[in-house]
């Protein structure tokens, strides 16, 4: 990512912005269900954002941001799920979208994007490069740029998950969510900031820790993003991203999970709970199964998405079946 590029001015969302987002999201989406399980770290409650029409929570923020866009033409960069959300939102609200994805994006997501009414552009070998391309395209064209995470409307839209949890569960709660650029964690943290009985825990893939590195340093720190099953979380963050301050101020704990722990969570979700999840969607469960979360009250894992290729999921499941059983 170009370290010399200018920092965009992005308004920091406020708690009140979540109520406006709630009205937008409710007009287009049904609340996603929760699976209560046993409510313990070994069998957590699941908030099933994987059952959204686009297969991911990203549609919430996309709807709120497209509804607020000053012009009907928008452009975004995405690892896939945010692009699918923007496509859904543009179609629902009568707009037009250009989605820039890296050439390394998951086929499960790009194949779905090709079936949407969007202009799909493949640029760069990483999310960072796709994001730079999309920002340059927005500047050259005058189209409205919608970040997948560094956008007040996107952040507020993601926070509407919390409003649904208000109606679905009694506190106290520990809400565990994935962290890539920090938009979901920021939205949930804004929601939880007004609730003394709710804590938010963010989970990164150990292969890509841009947000926790920035929180620790107090500023954006470029990190080397390695290969990960949680492709939706991989990459650096935009200079000056407002999510860093929001996560630092309001998120109670940040943890990381390994690739083996992500695989174990995918197998658990499929075999024990009956749900398909992608790698990024499984990292909250991975952290819980590995005992990395300081639980408070009922633990809720946000299963954020399901868009994984059949081949990738089959490989993970088959590897699990091939592992020898532990000796008694």
Coordinates of C-alpha atoms in Angstrom, one line a residue:
X1 CA 0.0 0.0 0.0
X2 CA 1.3 3.5 -0.9
X3 CA 2.4 5.1 2.4
X4 CA 2.4 8.5 0.8
X5 CA -1.2 8.7 -0.2
X6 CA -3.4 11.3 1.5
X7 CA -5.6 10.4 4.4
X8 CA -9.3 10.7 3.7
X9 CA -11.4 12.7 6.1
X10 CA -14.0 10.3 7.5
X11 CA -16.5 11.3 10.1
X12 CA -16.5 9.2 13.3
X13 CA -20.0 7.7 13.8
X14 CA -21.9 8.3 17.0
X15 CA -24.1 6.0 19.0
X16 CA -27.2 7.9 17.7
X17 CA -26.2 7.0 14.1
X18 CA -27.1 3.4 14.8
X19 CA -30.8 4.2 15.2
X20 CA -30.9 5.7 11.7
X21 CA -29.1 2.6 10.4
X22 CA -31.6 0.4 12.2
X23 CA -34.5 2.0 10.2
X24 CA -32.7 1.5 6.9
X25 CA -31.7 -2.1 7.6
X26 CA -35.1 -3.1 8.9
X27 CA -36.7 -1.9 5.7
X28 CA -34.8 -4.4 3.6
X29 CA -33.6 -7.3 5.9
X30 CA -35.2 -9.7 8.3
X31 CA -33.4 -10.2 11.6
X32 CA -31.0 -13.1 11.5
X33 CA -31.7 -16.0 13.9
X34 CA -29.7 -17.0 17.0
X35 CA -28.9 -20.7 17.8
X36 CA -28.7 -20.8 21.6
X37 CA -26.7 -24.0 21.9
X38 CA -25.7 -24.5 25.5
X39 CA -24.5 -21.0 26.0
X40 CA -21.0 -22.0 27.1
X41 CA -17.6 -21.5 25.6
X42 CA -17.7 -25.1 24.4
X43 CA -21.1 -24.7 22.8
X44 CA -21.7 -20.9 22.3
X45 CA -24.7 -19.1 21.2
X46 CA -24.5 -18.3 17.5
X47 CA -25.7 -15.1 15.7
X48 CA -26.2 -16.4 12.2
X49 CA -25.2 -13.6 9.9
X50 CA -24.2 -16.3 7.5
X51 CA -27.9 -16.6 6.7
X52 CA -28.2 -13.1 5.2
X53 CA -29.3 -13.1 1.6
X54 CA -25.8 -12.3 0.4
X55 CA -24.2 -14.8 2.8
X56 CA -22.6 -12.2 5.0
X57 CA -23.3 -9.4 7.6
X58 CA -21.7 -6.9 5.2
X59 CA -25.0 -6.3 3.5
X60 CA -26.1 -4.3 6.6
X61 CA -23.5 -1.6 6.3
X62 CA -23.7 -1.6 2.5
X63 CA -27.5 -0.8 2.7
X64 CA -27.0 2.0 5.1
X65 CA -24.1 3.5 3.1
X66 CA -25.7 3.3 -0.3
X67 CA -28.9 4.8 1.2
X68 CA -26.9 7.8 2.4
X69 CA -24.8 8.2 -0.7
X70 CA -25.2 11.6 -2.4
X71 CA -25.3 10.1 -5.8
X72 CA -26.7 6.8 -7.2
X73 CA -23.3 5.7 -8.5
X74 CA -20.9 4.2 -6.0
X75 CA -17.6 2.4 -6.1
X76 CA -16.0 0.1 -3.5
X77 CA -13.2 -2.3 -2.9
X78 CA -13.9 -5.7 -1.4
X79 CA -12.5 -9.1 -0.7
X80 CA -16.0 -10.2 -1.9
X81 CA -18.6 -10.0 0.8
X82 CA -18.8 -6.2 1.0
X83 CA -19.1 -6.1 -2.7
X84 CA -22.0 -8.5 -2.6
X85 CA -23.6 -6.3 0.0
X86 CA -23.1 -3.2 -2.1
X87 CA -24.6 -5.0 -5.2
X88 CA -27.6 -6.0 -3.1
X89 CA -28.0 -2.5 -1.8
X90 CA -27.6 -0.8 -5.2
X91 CA -30.2 -3.1 -6.7
X92 CA -32.6 -2.6 -3.7
X93 CA -32.3 1.2 -3.8
X94 CA -32.1 1.8 -7.5
X95 CA -28.4 2.7 -7.7
X96 CA -25.4 1.5 -9.7
X97 CA -22.2 0.0 -8.3
X98 CA -18.6 -0.7 -9.4
X99 CA -16.9 -3.3 -7.2
X100 CA -13.1 -3.7 -7.3
X101 CA -11.7 -7.0 -6.1
X102 CA -8.2 -8.4 -6.0
X103 CA -7.4 -11.0 -8.5
X104 CA -6.7 -13.4 -5.6
X105 CA -10.3 -13.0 -4.2
X106 CA -12.2 -16.1 -3.3
X107 CA -13.9 -17.7 -6.3
X108 CA -17.0 -18.3 -4.1
X109 CA -17.4 -14.6 -3.8
X110 CA -16.3 -13.4 -7.3
X111 CA -18.5 -16.0 -9.0
X112 CA -21.5 -14.6 -7.1
X113 CA -20.5 -11.1 -7.9
X114 CA -20.3 -11.9 -11.6
X115 CA -24.0 -12.9 -11.4
X116 CA -25.0 -9.5 -9.9
X117 CA -25.9 -6.3 -11.7
X118 CA -22.5 -4.6 -11.0
X119 CA -19.4 -3.5 -12.9
X120 CA -16.8 -5.9 -11.6
X121 CA -13.2 -4.9 -11.8
X122 CA -10.3 -7.2 -10.8
X123 CA -7.2 -5.2 -9.8
X124 CA -4.1 -6.0 -7.9
X125 CA -2.9 -9.1 -6.1
X126 CA -4.2 -8.1 -2.6
X127 CA -7.0 -6.2 -1.0
X128 CA -4.6 -3.3 -0.3
X129 CA -4.0 -2.9 -4.1
X130 CA -7.7 -3.3 -4.9
X131 CA -8.5 -0.6 -2.4
X132 CA -6.0 1.8 -3.9
X133 CA -7.4 1.2 -7.3
X134 CA -11.0 1.8 -6.1
X135 CA -10.0 5.0 -4.4
X136 CA -8.3 6.3 -7.5
X137 CA -11.3 5.3 -9.6
X138 CA -13.6 7.2 -7.3
X139 CA -11.4 10.3 -7.4
X140 CA -11.1 10.2 -11.1
X141 CA -14.8 9.6 -11.8
X142 CA -16.4 11.6 -9.0
X143 CA -18.4 8.5 -7.9
X144 CA -19.0 8.0 -4.2
X145 CA -16.5 5.7 -2.5
X146 CA -17.8 3.3 0.1
X147 CA -15.2 1.7 2.2
X148 CA -15.8 -1.8 3.5
X149 CA -14.9 -0.6 7.0
X150 CA -13.7 3.0 7.2
X151 CA -17.1 4.6 6.7
X152 CA -19.5 5.9 9.3
X153 CA -22.6 4.6 7.6
X154 CA -21.0 1.1 7.1
X155 CA -20.0 1.0 10.8
X156 CA -23.4 2.1 12.0
X157 CA -25.0 -0.5 9.7
X158 CA -23.0 -3.3 11.2
X159 CA -23.9 -2.2 14.7
X160 CA -27.6 -3.1 13.9
X161 CA -26.6 -6.6 14.8
X162 CA -26.6 -5.4 18.4
X163 CA -30.1 -4.0 18.2
X164 CA -31.3 -7.5 17.1
X165 CA -29.4 -9.1 20.0
X166 CA -31.3 -6.7 22.3
X167 CA -34.5 -8.3 21.2
X168 CA -33.3 -11.8 21.1
X169 CA -31.2 -12.3 24.2
X170 CA -31.0 -11.1 27.8
X171 CA -27.7 -9.9 29.2
X172 CA -25.1 -10.0 30.4
X173 CA -23.4 -10.8 27.1
X174 CA -20.0 -11.3 25.6
X175 CA -20.3 -10.7 21.8
X176 CA -17.4 -12.2 19.8
X177 CA -16.9 -11.0 16.3
X178 CA -14.3 -11.2 13.5
X179 CA -11.9 -8.3 12.8
X180 CA -10.4 -7.5 9.4
X181 CA -10.7 -3.7 9.0
X182 CA -12.6 -3.3 12.2
X183 CA -16.0 -2.1 10.9
X184 CA -18.1 -4.8 12.5
X185 CA -16.2 -4.6 15.8
X186 CA -16.6 -0.8 15.8
X187 CA -20.3 -0.9 15.1
X188 CA -20.9 -3.5 17.8
X189 CA -18.7 -1.6 20.2
X190 CA -20.7 1.6 19.6
X191 CA -23.9 -0.3 20.4
X192 CA -22.4 -1.9 23.5
X193 CA -21.0 1.4 24.8
X194 CA -24.4 2.3 26.2
X195 CA -24.9 -1.1 27.9
X196 CA -23.0 -1.9 31.1
X197 CA -23.8 -5.6 30.7
X198 CA -22.3 -6.1 27.2
X199 CA -18.7 -6.7 26.3
X200 CA -17.3 -7.0 22.7
X201 CA -14.3 -9.2 21.8
X202 CA -12.6 -9.0 18.4
X203 CA -10.9 -11.9 16.7
X204 CA -8.2 -11.6 14.0
X205 CA -6.5 -14.3 12.0
X206 CA -2.9 -14.6 13.2
X207 CA -1.9 -14.3 9.6
X208 CA -3.2 -10.7 9.3
X209 CA -3.3 -8.4 12.3
X210 CA -3.6 -4.9 10.9
X211 CA -6.1 -3.6 13.5
X212 CA -4.4 -5.0 16.7
X213 CA -1.1 -3.7 15.4
X214 CA -2.6 -0.2 14.9
X215 CA -4.3 -0.3 18.3
X216 CA -1.0 -1.2 20.0
X217 CA 0.9 1.5 18.2
X218 CA -1.8 4.2 18.3
X219 CA -1.6 4.6 14.5
X220 CA -1.7 2.5 11.4
X221 CA 1.2 0.1 11.1
X222 CA 1.7 -1.9 7.9
X223 CA 1.7 -5.6 8.5
X224 CA 2.6 -8.5 6.3
X225 CA -0.6 -10.4 5.5
X226 CA 0.0 -14.1 5.0
X227 CA -2.3 -16.7 3.4
X228 CA -5.3 -17.6 5.5
X229 CA -8.6 -19.4 5.3
X230 CA -10.1 -16.2 6.7
X231 CA -9.6 -14.4 3.4
X232 CA -12.2 -11.8 4.3
X233 CA -10.0 -10.6 7.1
X234 CA -6.7 -10.4 5.2
X235 CA -5.0 -7.1 4.3
X236 CA -3.9 -3.8 5.7
X237 CA -6.2 -0.9 6.6
X238 CA -6.5 2.5 5.1
X239 CA -4.4 5.3 6.6
X240 CA -6.4 7.2 9.2
X241 CA -9.1 4.6 9.5
X242 CA -11.5 5.6 12.2
X243 CA -12.0 2.0 13.2
X244 CA -8.7 2.0 15.1
X245 CA -9.7 4.6 17.6
X246 CA -13.2 3.0 18.0
X247 CA -11.7 -0.5 18.6
X248 CA -9.1 0.9 21.0
X249 CA -11.7 2.8 23.0
X250 CA -14.6 0.4 23.1
X251 CA -13.6 -3.2 22.3
X252 CA -12.8 -5.1 25.5
X253 CA -10.4 -7.7 24.1
X254 CA -8.6 -8.5 20.9
X255 CA -7.3 -12.0 20.2
X256 CA -5.9 -14.0 17.3
X257 CA -6.5 -17.5 16.1
X258 CA -4.3 -19.8 14.1
X259 CA -5.1 -21.6 10.8
X260 CA -5.5 -24.9 12.6
X261 CA -7.9 -23.3 15.1
X262 CA -10.0 -21.8 12.2
X263 CA -10.1 -25.3 10.6
X264 CA -11.3 -26.8 13.9
X265 CA -14.1 -24.2 14.1
X266 CA -15.2 -24.8 10.5
X267 CA -15.5 -28.5 11.4
X268 CA -17.3 -27.8 14.6
X269 CA -19.9 -25.6 12.9
X270 CA -20.5 -28.1 10.2
X271 CA -20.5 -31.3 12.2
X272 CA -21.8 -30.2 15.6
X273 CA -24.1 -27.3 14.7
X274 CA -25.1 -28.0 11.1
X275 CA -23.9 -24.7 9.6
X276 CA -21.6 -23.8 6.6
X277 CA -19.3 -20.9 7.4
X278 CA -16.3 -19.4 5.7
X279 CA -13.0 -18.9 7.4
X280 CA -13.6 -15.3 8.5
X281 CA -17.1 -16.3 9.8
X282 CA -15.6 -19.0 11.9
X283 CA -12.9 -17.1 13.8
X284 CA -15.1 -16.1 16.7
X285 CA -15.9 -19.8 17.3
X286 CA -12.3 -20.6 16.8
X287 CA -11.3 -18.3 19.6
X288 CA -13.9 -19.7 21.9
X289 CA -13.1 -23.3 21.3
X290 CA -9.4 -22.5 21.9
X291 CA -10.3 -20.9 25.3
X292 CA -8.9 -17.4 24.3
X293 CA -11.9 -15.3 25.2
X294 CA -12.5 -13.8 28.7
X295 CA -16.2 -14.7 28.9
X296 CA -18.8 -12.6 30.7
X297 CA -22.4 -13.8 30.9
X298 CA -23.7 -15.6 27.8
X299 CA -21.2 -15.8 25.0
X300 CA -22.4 -15.0 21.5
X301 CA -20.3 -15.8 18.4
X302 CA -21.2 -13.7 15.3
X303 CA -20.9 -16.2 12.5
X304 CA -20.3 -13.5 10.0
X305 CA -20.4 -15.3 6.6
X306 CA -20.8 -18.5 4.7
X307 CA -19.2 -17.7 1.3
X308 CA -16.6 -20.5 1.0
X309 CA -15.9 -22.7 -2.0
X310 CA -17.2 -26.3 -1.8
X311 CA -13.7 -27.5 -2.5
X312 CA -12.2 -25.5 0.4
X313 CA -14.8 -26.6 2.8
X314 CA -14.6 -30.3 1.7
X315 CA -10.8 -30.2 2.1
X316 CA -11.1 -28.9 5.7
X317 CA -13.8 -31.5 6.6
X318 CA -11.9 -34.3 5.0
X319 CA -8.7 -33.4 6.8
X320 CA -10.6 -33.5 10.1
X321 CA -11.9 -37.0 9.3
X322 CA -8.4 -38.2 8.5
X323 CA -6.9 -37.0 11.8
X324 CA -6.3 -40.0 14.2
X325 CA -8.6 -40.1 17.3
X326 CA -6.9 -39.2 20.6
X327 CA -5.9 -42.3 22.6
X328 CA -8.0 -42.9 25.7

